[in-house]
Short mmCIF file of C-alpha atoms in Angstrom, two decimals:
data_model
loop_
_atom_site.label_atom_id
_atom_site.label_comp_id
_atom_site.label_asym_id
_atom_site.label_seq_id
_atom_site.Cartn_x
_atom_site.Cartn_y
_atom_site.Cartn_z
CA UNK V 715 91.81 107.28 91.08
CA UNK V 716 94.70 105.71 89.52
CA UNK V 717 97.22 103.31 90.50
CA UNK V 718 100.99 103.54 89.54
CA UNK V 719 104.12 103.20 90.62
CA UNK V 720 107.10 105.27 92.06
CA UNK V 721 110.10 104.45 90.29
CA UNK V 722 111.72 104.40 93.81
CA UNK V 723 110.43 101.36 94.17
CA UNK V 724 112.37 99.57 91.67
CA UNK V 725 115.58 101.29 92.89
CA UNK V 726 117.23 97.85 93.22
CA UNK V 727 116.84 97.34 89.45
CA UNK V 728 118.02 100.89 88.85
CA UNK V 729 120.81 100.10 90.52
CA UNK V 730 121.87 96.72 89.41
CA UNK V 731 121.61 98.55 85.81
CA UNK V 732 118.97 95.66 85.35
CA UNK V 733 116.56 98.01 84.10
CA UNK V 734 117.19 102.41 82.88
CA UNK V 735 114.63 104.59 83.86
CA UNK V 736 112.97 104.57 80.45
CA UNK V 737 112.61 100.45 80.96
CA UNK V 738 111.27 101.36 84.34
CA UNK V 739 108.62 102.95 82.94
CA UNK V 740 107.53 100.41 80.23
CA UNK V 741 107.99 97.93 83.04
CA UNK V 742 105.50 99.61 85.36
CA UNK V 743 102.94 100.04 82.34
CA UNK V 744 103.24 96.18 81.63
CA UNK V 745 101.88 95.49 84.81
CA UNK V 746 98.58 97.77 84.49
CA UNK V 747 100.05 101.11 86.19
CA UNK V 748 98.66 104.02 85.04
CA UNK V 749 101.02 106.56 86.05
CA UNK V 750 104.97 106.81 87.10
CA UNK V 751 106.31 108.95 89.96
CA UNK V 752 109.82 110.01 89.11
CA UNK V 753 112.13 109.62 91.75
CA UNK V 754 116.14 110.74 90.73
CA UNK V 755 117.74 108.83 92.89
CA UNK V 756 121.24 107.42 91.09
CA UNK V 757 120.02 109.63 87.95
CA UNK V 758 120.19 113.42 87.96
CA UNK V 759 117.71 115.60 85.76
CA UNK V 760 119.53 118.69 86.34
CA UNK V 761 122.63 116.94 84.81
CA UNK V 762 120.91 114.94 81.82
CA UNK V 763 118.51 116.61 80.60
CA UNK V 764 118.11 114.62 77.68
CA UNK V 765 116.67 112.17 80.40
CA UNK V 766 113.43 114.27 80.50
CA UNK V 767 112.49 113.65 77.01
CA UNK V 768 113.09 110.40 76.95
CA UNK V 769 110.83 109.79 79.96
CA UNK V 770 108.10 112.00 78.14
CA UNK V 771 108.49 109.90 75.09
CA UNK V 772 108.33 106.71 76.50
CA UNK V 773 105.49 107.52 78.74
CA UNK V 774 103.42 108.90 76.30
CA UNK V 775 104.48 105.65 73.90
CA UNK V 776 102.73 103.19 77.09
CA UNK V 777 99.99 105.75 77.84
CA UNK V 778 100.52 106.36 81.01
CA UNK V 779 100.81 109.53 82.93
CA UNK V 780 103.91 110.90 84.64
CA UNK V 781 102.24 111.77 88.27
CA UNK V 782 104.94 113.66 90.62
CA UNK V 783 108.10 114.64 90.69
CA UNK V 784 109.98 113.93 94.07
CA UNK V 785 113.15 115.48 95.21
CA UNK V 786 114.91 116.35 98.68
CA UNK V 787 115.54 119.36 100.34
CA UNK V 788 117.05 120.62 103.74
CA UNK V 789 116.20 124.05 105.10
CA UNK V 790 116.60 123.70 108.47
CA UNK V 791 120.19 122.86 108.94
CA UNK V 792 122.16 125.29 106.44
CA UNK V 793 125.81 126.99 107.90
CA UNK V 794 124.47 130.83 107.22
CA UNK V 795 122.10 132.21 104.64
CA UNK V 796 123.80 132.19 101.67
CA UNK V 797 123.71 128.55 101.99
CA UNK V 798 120.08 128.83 102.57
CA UNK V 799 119.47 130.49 99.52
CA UNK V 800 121.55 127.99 97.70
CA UNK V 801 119.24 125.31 98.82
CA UNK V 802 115.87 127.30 97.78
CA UNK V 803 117.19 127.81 94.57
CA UNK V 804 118.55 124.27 93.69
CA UNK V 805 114.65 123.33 94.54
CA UNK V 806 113.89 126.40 92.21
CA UNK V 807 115.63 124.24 89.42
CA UNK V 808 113.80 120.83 90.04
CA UNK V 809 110.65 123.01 89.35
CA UNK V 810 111.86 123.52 86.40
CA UNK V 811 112.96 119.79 85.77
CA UNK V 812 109.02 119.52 86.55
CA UNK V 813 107.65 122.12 84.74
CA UNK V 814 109.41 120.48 81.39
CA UNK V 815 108.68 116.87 82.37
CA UNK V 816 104.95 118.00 82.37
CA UNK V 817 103.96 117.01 85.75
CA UNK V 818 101.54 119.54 88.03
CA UNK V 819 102.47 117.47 91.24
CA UNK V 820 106.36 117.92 93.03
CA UNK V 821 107.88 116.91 96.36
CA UNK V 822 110.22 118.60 97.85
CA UNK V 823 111.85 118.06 101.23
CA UNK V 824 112.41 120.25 104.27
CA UNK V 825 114.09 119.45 106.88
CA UNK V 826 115.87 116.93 108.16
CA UNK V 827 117.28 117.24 111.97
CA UNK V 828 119.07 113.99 113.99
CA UNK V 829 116.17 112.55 116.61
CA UNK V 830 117.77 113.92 119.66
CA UNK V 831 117.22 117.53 118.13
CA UNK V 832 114.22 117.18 116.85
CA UNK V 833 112.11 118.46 119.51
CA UNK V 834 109.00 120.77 119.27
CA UNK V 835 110.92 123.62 120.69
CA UNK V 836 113.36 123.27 117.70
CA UNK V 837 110.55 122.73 115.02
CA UNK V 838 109.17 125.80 116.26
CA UNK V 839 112.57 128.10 116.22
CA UNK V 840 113.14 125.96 112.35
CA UNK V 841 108.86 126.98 111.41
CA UNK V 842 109.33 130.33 109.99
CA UNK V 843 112.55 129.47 108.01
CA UNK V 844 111.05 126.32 106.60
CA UNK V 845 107.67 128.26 105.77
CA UNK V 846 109.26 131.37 103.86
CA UNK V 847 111.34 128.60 101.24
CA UNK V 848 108.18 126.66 101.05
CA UNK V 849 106.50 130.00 100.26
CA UNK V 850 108.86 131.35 97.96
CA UNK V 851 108.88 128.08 96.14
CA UNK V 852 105.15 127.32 95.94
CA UNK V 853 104.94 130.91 94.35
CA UNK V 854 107.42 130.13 91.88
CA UNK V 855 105.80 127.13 91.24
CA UNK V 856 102.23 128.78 90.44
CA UNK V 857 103.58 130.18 87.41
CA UNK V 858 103.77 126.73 85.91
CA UNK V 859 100.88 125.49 87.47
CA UNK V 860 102.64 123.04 89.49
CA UNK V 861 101.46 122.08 93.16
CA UNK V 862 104.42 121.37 95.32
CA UNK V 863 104.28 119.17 98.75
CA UNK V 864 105.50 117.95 101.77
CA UNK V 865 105.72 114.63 102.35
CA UNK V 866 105.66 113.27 106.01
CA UNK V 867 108.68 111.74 106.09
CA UNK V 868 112.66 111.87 107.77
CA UNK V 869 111.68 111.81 111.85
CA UNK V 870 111.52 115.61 112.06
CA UNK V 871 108.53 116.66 110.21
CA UNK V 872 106.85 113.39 110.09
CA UNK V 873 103.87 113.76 112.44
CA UNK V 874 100.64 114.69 110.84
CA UNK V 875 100.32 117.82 113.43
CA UNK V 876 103.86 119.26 112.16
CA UNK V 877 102.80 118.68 108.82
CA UNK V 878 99.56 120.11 109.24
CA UNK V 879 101.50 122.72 111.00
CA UNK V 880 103.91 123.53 108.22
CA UNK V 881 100.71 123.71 105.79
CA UNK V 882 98.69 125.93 107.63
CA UNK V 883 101.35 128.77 108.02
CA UNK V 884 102.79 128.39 104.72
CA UNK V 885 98.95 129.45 103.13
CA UNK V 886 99.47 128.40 99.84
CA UNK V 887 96.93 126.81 97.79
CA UNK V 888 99.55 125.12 95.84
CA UNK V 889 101.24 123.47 98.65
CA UNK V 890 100.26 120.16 99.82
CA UNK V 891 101.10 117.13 101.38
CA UNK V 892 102.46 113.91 99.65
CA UNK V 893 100.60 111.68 101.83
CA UNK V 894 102.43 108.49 103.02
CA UNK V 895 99.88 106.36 105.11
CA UNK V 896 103.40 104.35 105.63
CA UNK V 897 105.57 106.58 106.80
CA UNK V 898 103.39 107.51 109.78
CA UNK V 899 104.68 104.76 111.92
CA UNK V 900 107.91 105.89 111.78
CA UNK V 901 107.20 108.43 114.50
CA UNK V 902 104.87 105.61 116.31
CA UNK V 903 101.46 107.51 115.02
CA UNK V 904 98.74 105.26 114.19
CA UNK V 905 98.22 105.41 110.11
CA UNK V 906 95.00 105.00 110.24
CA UNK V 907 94.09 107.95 112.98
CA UNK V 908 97.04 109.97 110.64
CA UNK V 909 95.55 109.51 107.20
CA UNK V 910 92.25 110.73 108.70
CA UNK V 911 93.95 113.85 110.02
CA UNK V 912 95.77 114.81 107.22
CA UNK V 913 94.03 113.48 103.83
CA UNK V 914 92.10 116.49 103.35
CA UNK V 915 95.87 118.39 102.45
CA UNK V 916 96.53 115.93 99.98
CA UNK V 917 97.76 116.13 96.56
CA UNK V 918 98.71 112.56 95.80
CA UNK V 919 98.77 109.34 98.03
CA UNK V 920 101.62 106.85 98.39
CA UNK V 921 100.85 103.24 99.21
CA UNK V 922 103.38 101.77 101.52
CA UNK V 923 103.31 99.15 103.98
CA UNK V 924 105.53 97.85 106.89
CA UNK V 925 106.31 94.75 109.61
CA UNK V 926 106.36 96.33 113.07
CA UNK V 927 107.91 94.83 116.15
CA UNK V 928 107.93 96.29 119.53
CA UNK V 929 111.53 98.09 121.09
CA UNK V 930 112.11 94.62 122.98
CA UNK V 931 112.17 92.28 120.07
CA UNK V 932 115.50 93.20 118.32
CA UNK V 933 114.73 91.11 114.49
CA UNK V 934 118.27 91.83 113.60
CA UNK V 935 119.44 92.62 110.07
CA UNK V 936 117.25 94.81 107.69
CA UNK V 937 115.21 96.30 110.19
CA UNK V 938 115.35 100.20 111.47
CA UNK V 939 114.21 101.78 114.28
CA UNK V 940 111.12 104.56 115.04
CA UNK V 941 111.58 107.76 116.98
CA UNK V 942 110.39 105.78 119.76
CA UNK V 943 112.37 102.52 119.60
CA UNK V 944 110.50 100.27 117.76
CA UNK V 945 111.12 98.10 114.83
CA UNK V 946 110.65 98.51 111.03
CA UNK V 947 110.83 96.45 107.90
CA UNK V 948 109.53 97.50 104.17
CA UNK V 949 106.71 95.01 103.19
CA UNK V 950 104.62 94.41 100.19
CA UNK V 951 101.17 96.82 100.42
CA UNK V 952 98.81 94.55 101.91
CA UNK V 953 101.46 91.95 103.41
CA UNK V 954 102.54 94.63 106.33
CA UNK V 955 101.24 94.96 110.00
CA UNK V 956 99.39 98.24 108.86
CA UNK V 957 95.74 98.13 108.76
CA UNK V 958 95.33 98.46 105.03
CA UNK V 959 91.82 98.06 104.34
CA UNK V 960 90.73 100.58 106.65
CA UNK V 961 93.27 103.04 105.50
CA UNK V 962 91.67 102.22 102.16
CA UNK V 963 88.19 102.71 103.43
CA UNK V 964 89.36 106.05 104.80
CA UNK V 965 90.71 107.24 101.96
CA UNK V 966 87.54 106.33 99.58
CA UNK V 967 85.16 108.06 101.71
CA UNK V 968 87.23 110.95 101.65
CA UNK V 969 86.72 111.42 98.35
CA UNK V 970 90.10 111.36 97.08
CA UNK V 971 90.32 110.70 93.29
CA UNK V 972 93.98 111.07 92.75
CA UNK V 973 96.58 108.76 91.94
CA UNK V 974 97.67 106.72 94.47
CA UNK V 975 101.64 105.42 94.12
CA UNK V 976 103.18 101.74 95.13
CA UNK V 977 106.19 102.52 96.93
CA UNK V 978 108.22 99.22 98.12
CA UNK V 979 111.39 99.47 99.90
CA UNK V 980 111.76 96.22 101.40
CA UNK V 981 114.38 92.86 101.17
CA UNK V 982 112.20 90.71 98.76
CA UNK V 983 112.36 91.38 94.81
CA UNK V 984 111.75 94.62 93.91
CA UNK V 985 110.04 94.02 90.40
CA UNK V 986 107.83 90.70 91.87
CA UNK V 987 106.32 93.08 95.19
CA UNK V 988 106.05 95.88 92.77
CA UNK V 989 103.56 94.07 90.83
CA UNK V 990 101.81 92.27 93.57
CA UNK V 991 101.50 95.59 95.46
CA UNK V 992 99.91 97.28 93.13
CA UNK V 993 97.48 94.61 92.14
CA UNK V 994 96.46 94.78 96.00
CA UNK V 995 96.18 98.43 95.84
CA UNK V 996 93.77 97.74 93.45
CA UNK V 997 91.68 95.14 95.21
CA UNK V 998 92.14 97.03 98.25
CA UNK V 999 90.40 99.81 96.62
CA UNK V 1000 87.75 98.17 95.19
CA UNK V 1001 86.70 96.57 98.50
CA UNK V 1002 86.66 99.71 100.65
#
């Protein structure tokens, strides 16, 4: 197992232009992380490509490994298919942005549908769409040995069941789950129950952690809202309402030996919960 850090998490650095993605990476290797998870959000691989070698550089310079490359991607709601097919292939390219960045691990998106639509009779009329891209582009992914994933995130395929869902019909062997024990609550499913259901699919874990408040107690600014009404905050990993040690002990006994990546998307200091998250990653793992 290793710990590290998604550079998503220090997005409020990246963009204050406190740190570059290249300082990002020393940064997270300063405070023990063994691997970076490249997120390009406010930077664009496609269109600075020159960006990929100096991220190999410097994280080969720090010794630590460059995990997963994460990206999104909407199949679901596209005007006709040549639109469709535009979308597929700009995922095509990030494979490529992967392929020469060296990582076997990317995330890629799906779909993305407003609550209201995002019923199961919808997910099943959206299934076969979503399953053919995710086919075409785990297949085009093989040939670099890269593993893509889903990760359970945006509302409409969020649920461990839909994920598992999307997984099972897809029948790749190179496409897997990002697992967010987080990101569960979004859609009001317990984490713990979740992570059980779905760690088997996984190809790399993300540690993330939130305050929850019930649909009646409205804690104002900074807070969003589940499928189901309820209320959200970012937290530290380990400071949140989730039950982190048992997640931990669930994931141990699993058997998972991957690396596990800090994301923080809370109010407090990015770089300061960064640091303390993954240190409690760490002692969270160790006490499993």
């Amino acid at each position: 197992m290793k710990v590290g850090l998604s550079t998503y998490s220090l997005q409020q650095a990246l963009d204050s232009k406190e740190l570059t993605v290249p300082d990002a990476i020393r940064w997270i290797a300063d405070q023990g992380g063994e691997h970076v998870e490249i997120v390009p959000m406010g930077f664009s691989l496609i269109d600075n490509p020159e960006l990929i070698d100096e991220i190999k550089a410097v994280a080969k310079e720090v010794g630590i490994d460059i995990s997963n490359y994460a990206i999104g991607a909407n199949f679901a709601v596209q005007e006709d298919a040549e639109a469709l097919e535009h979308e597929i292939q700009n995922v095509m390219r990030h494979v490529d942005v992967a392929a020469a960045l060296g990582v076997k691990l990317m995330r890629h998106d799906v779909a993305f549908r407003p609550a209201p639509e995002g019923t199961v009779t919808q997910f099943e009329i959206d299934l076969p769409v979503l399953v053919e891209a995710c086919q075409r582009i785990a297949d085009y992914a093989a040939g670099f040995g890269i593993t893509t994933s889903v990760e359970n995130h945006g509302y409409y395929v969020q649920s461990s069941e839909r994920i598992q869902r999307l997984l099972h019909e897809t029948a790749r062997s190179n496409f897997k789950t990002t697992l967010d024990v987080g990101n569960f609550l979004c859609v009001d499913e317990d984490p713990v129950s979740a992570v059980k259901n779905n760690i088997p699919y996984a190809s790399i874990v993300h540690a993330k952690d939130f305050y929850w408040r019930p649909s009646y107690r409205n804690p104002s600014e900074g807070w969003f809202q589940t499928s189901h009404g309820n209320y959200l905050r970012g937290a530290i990993v380990g400071h949140g309402d989730i039950d982190m040690p048992e997640v931990f002990r669930v994931l141990k006994q699993s058997g998972y030996d991957g690396y596990i990546s800090v994301e923080f998307e809370g109010m407090e200091d990015c770089k300061t919960s960064s640091r303390i998250a993954m240190d409690n990653v760490r002692r969270l793992w160790e006490e499993a």
